[in-house]
Amino acid sequence: MQKIKFETKSEFRTYARAKLCSIRTSYKRDKIVEKNILSLLKHLKIRSVLLYAPLPIEANINGVIATCRRRKYKVYVPFMEGVSFKMVKWRLPLSTKKFNIKEPKNSFAVKPKIDFAIVPVIGVDGAFKRIGFGKGMYDRFFESLVPKPPIAFVQKEFCMTQSLVSEEHDIAADIYLTPYKTIIKRGTNGSRVTSGRWSCTKRRCRIFHRKKDGSCKL
């Protein structure tokens, strides 16, 4: 875990972005993240999932999207609406919108329910909360989302600090997944660090259970 002490969220964000931008082995890292995510979703028997159209600084999960569609999962991605976003079905073609975010066409279907959410991060602080680009869109989205699914933060490099720089409204995750280190939040027992590549064994995945409505919970 990163030992540097950060005083503010913006200070940590600047550090983490510079660390991510310095990566020269993105393809290999992205492929490991892809395998980790697909393993997790398969073992949790996910039926519907929120993914994202990746920016260059984020883990490229286009392969995850393609595989999930082949497996007949319901795949949703963010569609920006004002200061937040809603979920729309993944479909081509994509158009580039504000902040260089790529989106499918708008959908006016009934608000979907998801079993799991894969969320990109710039970094994670000591409260297991998300440090993003500073726009607050994911925070506003999850604040209004009912029911709330388990969340996995993903990125191509481990960028976590023990400093508590997040704010109350920042979202927290159940899993923090990177190519070479994964952290699973274990409720009152604290966080459990798993070094090496993620392997979704029964021992690790039993921290989740599927409810009668089909959703997964810790």
mmCIF file of C-alpha atoms in Angstrom:
data_model
loop_
_atom_site.group_PDB
_atom_site.id
_atom_site.type_symbol
_atom_site.label_atom_id
_atom_site.label_comp_id
_atom_site.label_asym_id
_atom_site.label_seq_id
_atom_site.Cartn_x
_atom_site.Cartn_y
_atom_site.Cartn_z
ATOM 1 C CA MET A 1 0.000 0.000 0.000
ATOM 2 C CA GLN A 2 1.224 3.470 -0.873
ATOM 3 C CA LYS A 3 2.996 4.984 2.156
ATOM 4 C CA ILE A 4 3.097 8.593 0.968
ATOM 5 C CA LYS A 5 0.833 10.786 3.073
ATOM 6 C CA PHE A 6 -1.508 13.055 1.136
ATOM 7 C CA GLU A 7 -3.246 16.036 2.671
ATOM 8 C CA THR A 8 -5.994 16.535 0.067
ATOM 9 C CA LYS A 9 -7.939 14.609 -2.536
ATOM 10 C CA SER A 10 -6.594 16.797 -5.359
ATOM 11 C CA GLU A 11 -3.016 16.159 -4.239
ATOM 12 C CA PHE A 12 -3.523 12.399 -4.313
ATOM 13 C CA ARG A 13 -5.405 12.620 -7.622
ATOM 14 C CA THR A 14 -2.506 14.481 -9.232
ATOM 15 C CA TYR A 15 -0.036 11.887 -7.973
ATOM 16 C CA ALA A 16 -2.177 8.944 -9.119
ATOM 17 C CA ARG A 17 -2.838 10.386 -12.581
ATOM 18 C CA ALA A 18 0.879 10.942 -13.134
ATOM 19 C CA LYS A 19 1.547 7.354 -12.052
ATOM 20 C CA LEU A 20 -1.079 6.013 -14.467
ATOM 21 C CA CYS A 21 0.169 8.160 -17.358
ATOM 22 C CA SER A 22 3.706 6.811 -16.886
ATOM 23 C CA ILE A 23 2.690 3.198 -17.571
ATOM 24 C CA ARG A 24 4.344 1.685 -20.638
ATOM 25 C CA THR A 25 2.859 -1.830 -20.494
ATOM 26 C CA SER A 26 -0.853 -1.055 -20.794
ATOM 27 C CA TYR A 27 -1.775 -3.924 -23.138
ATOM 28 C CA LYS A 28 -0.510 -6.643 -20.808
ATOM 29 C CA ARG A 29 -2.096 -5.015 -17.776
ATOM 30 C CA ASP A 30 -5.416 -4.542 -19.559
ATOM 31 C CA LYS A 31 -5.525 -8.207 -20.523
ATOM 32 C CA ILE A 32 -4.921 -9.292 -16.936
ATOM 33 C CA VAL A 33 -7.660 -6.955 -15.700
ATOM 34 C CA GLU A 34 -9.964 -8.349 -18.394
ATOM 35 C CA LYS A 35 -9.389 -11.938 -17.242
ATOM 36 C CA ASN A 36 -9.862 -10.946 -13.605
ATOM 37 C CA ILE A 37 -13.178 -9.216 -14.263
ATOM 38 C CA LEU A 38 -14.540 -12.042 -16.416
ATOM 39 C CA SER A 39 -13.541 -14.610 -13.804
ATOM 40 C CA LEU A 40 -15.297 -12.613 -11.103
ATOM 41 C CA LEU A 41 -18.506 -12.153 -13.110
ATOM 42 C CA LYS A 42 -18.621 -15.806 -14.131
ATOM 43 C CA HIS A 43 -18.258 -17.149 -10.614
ATOM 44 C CA LEU A 44 -20.830 -14.711 -9.260
ATOM 45 C CA LYS A 45 -23.242 -15.807 -12.014
ATOM 46 C CA ILE A 46 -23.933 -12.226 -13.001
ATOM 47 C CA ARG A 47 -26.883 -11.580 -15.311
ATOM 48 C CA SER A 48 -26.666 -7.813 -15.719
ATOM 49 C CA VAL A 49 -23.662 -5.540 -15.220
ATOM 50 C CA LEU A 50 -22.670 -1.893 -15.431
ATOM 51 C CA LEU A 51 -19.408 -1.463 -17.354
ATOM 52 C CA TYR A 52 -17.869 1.627 -18.979
ATOM 53 C CA ALA A 53 -16.403 2.890 -22.243
ATOM 54 C CA PRO A 54 -12.728 3.314 -21.280
ATOM 55 C CA LEU A 55 -10.698 6.483 -21.505
ATOM 56 C CA PRO A 56 -6.963 6.115 -22.349
ATOM 57 C CA ILE A 57 -5.976 6.483 -18.684
ATOM 58 C CA GLU A 58 -8.429 3.786 -17.585
ATOM 59 C CA ALA A 59 -8.214 0.008 -17.822
ATOM 60 C CA ASN A 60 -9.361 -1.011 -21.296
ATOM 61 C CA ILE A 61 -12.314 -3.347 -20.770
ATOM 62 C CA ASN A 62 -13.594 -3.489 -24.349
ATOM 63 C CA GLY A 63 -12.804 -7.207 -24.344
ATOM 64 C CA VAL A 64 -14.931 -7.626 -21.223
ATOM 65 C CA ILE A 65 -17.857 -5.907 -22.932
ATOM 66 C CA ALA A 66 -17.558 -8.144 -26.007
ATOM 67 C CA THR A 67 -17.346 -11.342 -23.940
ATOM 68 C CA CYS A 68 -20.267 -10.351 -21.704
ATOM 69 C CA ARG A 69 -22.429 -9.755 -24.756
ATOM 70 C CA ARG A 70 -21.483 -13.192 -26.150
ATOM 71 C CA ARG A 71 -22.444 -14.711 -22.803
ATOM 72 C CA LYS A 72 -25.833 -13.011 -23.097
ATOM 73 C CA TYR A 73 -25.327 -10.737 -20.107
ATOM 74 C CA LYS A 74 -27.275 -7.507 -20.026
ATOM 75 C CA VAL A 75 -24.521 -4.908 -20.452
ATOM 76 C CA TYR A 76 -25.073 -1.275 -19.495
ATOM 77 C CA VAL A 77 -22.775 1.737 -19.620
ATOM 78 C CA PRO A 78 -23.108 5.344 -18.390
ATOM 79 C CA PHE A 79 -24.924 7.926 -20.485
ATOM 80 C CA MET A 80 -24.309 11.474 -19.253
ATOM 81 C CA GLU A 81 -27.275 13.549 -18.172
ATOM 82 C CA GLY A 82 -26.371 16.943 -16.720
ATOM 83 C CA VAL A 83 -24.117 16.465 -13.666
ATOM 84 C CA SER A 84 -24.838 12.723 -13.426
ATOM 85 C CA PHE A 85 -25.628 9.844 -15.770
ATOM 86 C CA LYS A 86 -28.091 7.050 -16.358
ATOM 87 C CA MET A 87 -27.583 3.500 -17.565
ATOM 88 C CA VAL A 88 -28.171 2.597 -21.207
ATOM 89 C CA LYS A 89 -27.623 -0.659 -23.069
ATOM 90 C CA TRP A 90 -24.272 -1.033 -24.789
ATOM 91 C CA ARG A 91 -24.652 -0.810 -28.539
ATOM 92 C CA LEU A 92 -22.695 0.529 -31.485
ATOM 93 C CA PRO A 93 -21.945 3.032 -32.861
ATOM 94 C CA LEU A 94 -20.514 5.181 -30.085
ATOM 95 C CA SER A 95 -20.270 8.957 -30.179
ATOM 96 C CA THR A 96 -17.719 11.106 -28.346
ATOM 97 C CA LYS A 97 -19.262 13.486 -25.852
ATOM 98 C CA LYS A 98 -18.078 15.902 -23.178
ATOM 99 C CA PHE A 99 -14.750 15.058 -21.461
ATOM 100 C CA ASN A 100 -13.983 12.738 -24.460
ATOM 101 C CA ILE A 101 -16.320 10.107 -23.032
ATOM 102 C CA LYS A 102 -17.740 7.683 -25.597
ATOM 103 C CA GLU A 103 -21.407 6.738 -25.350
ATOM 104 C CA PRO A 104 -24.014 4.668 -27.187
ATOM 105 C CA LYS A 105 -27.225 6.298 -28.332
ATOM 106 C CA ASN A 106 -29.687 7.373 -25.675
ATOM 107 C CA SER A 107 -32.279 4.887 -24.469
ATOM 108 C CA PHE A 108 -35.660 5.728 -23.006
ATOM 109 C CA ALA A 109 -36.327 2.281 -21.598
ATOM 110 C CA VAL A 110 -37.400 1.648 -18.012
ATOM 111 C CA LYS A 111 -34.574 2.120 -15.493
ATOM 112 C CA PRO A 112 -32.719 -1.226 -15.451
ATOM 113 C CA LYS A 113 -31.547 -3.166 -12.410
ATOM 114 C CA ILE A 114 -27.988 -4.507 -12.289
ATOM 115 C CA ASP A 115 -26.330 -7.307 -10.325
ATOM 116 C CA PHE A 116 -22.856 -5.785 -10.315
ATOM 117 C CA ALA A 117 -20.991 -2.587 -11.212
ATOM 118 C CA ILE A 118 -17.464 -2.248 -12.595
ATOM 119 C CA VAL A 119 -16.229 1.297 -11.934
ATOM 120 C CA PRO A 120 -12.952 2.889 -13.129
ATOM 121 C CA VAL A 121 -10.883 4.857 -10.632
ATOM 122 C CA ILE A 122 -7.913 7.198 -10.538
ATOM 123 C CA GLY A 123 -7.116 5.971 -7.041
ATOM 124 C CA VAL A 124 -8.541 4.616 -3.789
ATOM 125 C CA ASP A 125 -8.067 6.133 -0.337
ATOM 126 C CA GLY A 126 -7.826 4.591 3.129
ATOM 127 C CA ALA A 127 -11.612 4.516 3.521
ATOM 128 C CA PHE A 128 -11.860 2.273 0.423
ATOM 129 C CA LYS A 129 -13.499 5.161 -1.435
ATOM 130 C CA ARG A 130 -13.174 6.222 -5.037
ATOM 131 C CA ILE A 131 -10.946 9.021 -6.256
ATOM 132 C CA GLY A 132 -12.081 9.879 -9.769
ATOM 133 C CA PHE A 133 -11.729 12.785 -12.152
ATOM 134 C CA GLY A 134 -13.505 15.146 -9.763
ATOM 135 C CA LYS A 135 -16.807 15.523 -11.631
ATOM 136 C CA GLY A 136 -18.861 13.561 -9.083
ATOM 137 C CA MET A 137 -20.995 11.765 -11.682
ATOM 138 C CA TYR A 138 -20.574 8.270 -10.246
ATOM 139 C CA ASP A 139 -21.282 9.573 -6.732
ATOM 140 C CA ARG A 140 -24.561 11.180 -7.798
ATOM 141 C CA PHE A 141 -25.550 8.128 -9.843
ATOM 142 C CA PHE A 142 -25.050 5.587 -7.059
ATOM 143 C CA GLU A 143 -26.682 7.868 -4.494
ATOM 144 C CA SER A 144 -29.956 7.554 -6.418
ATOM 145 C CA LEU A 145 -29.571 3.903 -7.479
ATOM 146 C CA VAL A 146 -31.954 1.408 -5.839
ATOM 147 C CA PRO A 147 -31.192 -1.373 -5.153
ATOM 148 C CA LYS A 148 -27.471 -0.788 -4.809
ATOM 149 C CA PRO A 149 -25.301 -3.562 -6.307
ATOM 150 C CA PRO A 150 -21.834 -4.661 -5.196
ATOM 151 C CA ILE A 151 -19.118 -2.510 -6.759
ATOM 152 C CA ALA A 152 -15.632 -3.361 -8.006
ATOM 153 C CA PHE A 153 -13.129 -0.563 -8.590
ATOM 154 C CA VAL A 154 -10.686 -1.359 -11.395
ATOM 155 C CA GLN A 155 -7.548 0.220 -12.813
ATOM 156 C CA LYS A 156 -4.355 -0.774 -14.582
ATOM 157 C CA GLU A 157 -2.025 0.191 -11.723
ATOM 158 C CA PHE A 158 -2.363 -0.076 -7.942
ATOM 159 C CA CYS A 159 -2.904 3.498 -6.693
ATOM 160 C CA MET A 160 -4.052 3.341 -3.086
ATOM 161 C CA THR A 161 -3.145 5.494 -0.116
ATOM 162 C CA GLN A 162 -3.740 5.061 3.615
ATOM 163 C CA SER A 163 -4.607 8.759 3.829
ATOM 164 C CA LEU A 164 -8.301 9.581 4.311
ATOM 165 C CA VAL A 165 -8.793 12.162 1.578
ATOM 166 C CA SER A 166 -12.285 11.208 0.374
ATOM 167 C CA GLU A 167 -15.518 12.963 1.256
ATOM 168 C CA GLU A 168 -18.730 11.574 2.702
ATOM 169 C CA HIS A 169 -20.494 11.457 -0.665
ATOM 170 C CA ASP A 170 -17.703 9.518 -2.420
ATOM 171 C CA ILE A 171 -18.673 5.941 -3.259
ATOM 172 C CA ALA A 172 -16.922 2.954 -1.708
ATOM 173 C CA ALA A 173 -16.285 -0.455 -3.276
ATOM 174 C CA ASP A 174 -16.468 -4.082 -2.208
ATOM 175 C CA ILE A 175 -13.452 -5.069 -4.330
ATOM 176 C CA TYR A 176 -10.459 -3.115 -5.615
ATOM 177 C CA LEU A 177 -9.023 -4.975 -8.588
ATOM 178 C CA THR A 178 -5.717 -4.258 -10.331
ATOM 179 C CA PRO A 179 -3.467 -6.474 -12.496
ATOM 180 C CA TYR A 180 -1.117 -7.602 -9.738
ATOM 181 C CA LYS A 181 -2.940 -6.911 -6.487
ATOM 182 C CA THR A 182 -6.556 -7.194 -5.378
ATOM 183 C CA ILE A 183 -8.180 -6.050 -2.153
ATOM 184 C CA ILE A 184 -11.460 -7.503 -0.921
ATOM 185 C CA LYS A 185 -13.456 -5.590 1.649
ATOM 186 C CA ARG A 186 -14.468 -7.965 4.406
ATOM 187 C CA GLY A 187 -16.998 -5.922 6.386
ATOM 188 C CA THR A 188 -16.237 -5.649 10.110
ATOM 189 C CA ASN A 189 -13.205 -7.888 9.642
ATOM 190 C CA GLY A 190 -11.447 -5.198 7.642
ATOM 191 C CA SER A 191 -9.815 -5.451 4.236
ATOM 192 C CA ARG A 192 -7.992 -8.500 2.993
ATOM 193 C CA VAL A 193 -5.077 -8.045 0.619
ATOM 194 C CA THR A 194 -4.575 -10.636 -2.090
ATOM 195 C CA SER A 195 -1.253 -10.349 -3.873
ATOM 196 C CA GLY A 196 -0.820 -11.693 -7.369
ATOM 197 C CA ARG A 197 -3.435 -12.213 -10.068
ATOM 198 C CA TRP A 198 -7.043 -12.578 -9.050
ATOM 199 C CA SER A 199 -8.354 -16.116 -8.948
ATOM 200 C CA CYS A 200 -12.035 -16.359 -8.107
ATOM 201 C CA THR A 201 -11.965 -19.522 -6.042
ATOM 202 C CA LYS A 202 -14.893 -20.682 -3.921
ATOM 203 C CA ARG A 203 -13.041 -19.491 -0.831
ATOM 204 C CA ARG A 204 -12.823 -15.929 -2.131
ATOM 205 C CA CYS A 205 -16.206 -15.761 -3.834
ATOM 206 C CA ARG A 206 -18.118 -17.026 -0.826
ATOM 207 C CA ILE A 207 -17.976 -13.478 0.547
ATOM 208 C CA PHE A 208 -20.853 -12.867 -1.890
ATOM 209 C CA HIS A 209 -24.287 -14.417 -1.863
ATOM 210 C CA ARG A 210 -27.127 -14.124 -4.317
ATOM 211 C CA LYS A 211 -30.419 -12.790 -2.985
ATOM 212 C CA LYS A 212 -33.836 -13.989 -4.111
ATOM 213 C CA ASP A 213 -34.221 -10.993 -6.416
ATOM 214 C CA GLY A 214 -31.095 -12.108 -8.294
ATOM 215 C CA SER A 215 -28.772 -9.419 -6.944
ATOM 216 C CA CYS A 216 -25.407 -10.153 -5.355
ATOM 217 C CA LYS A 217 -24.471 -8.884 -1.926
ATOM 218 C CA LEU A 218 -21.489 -9.134 0.347
#
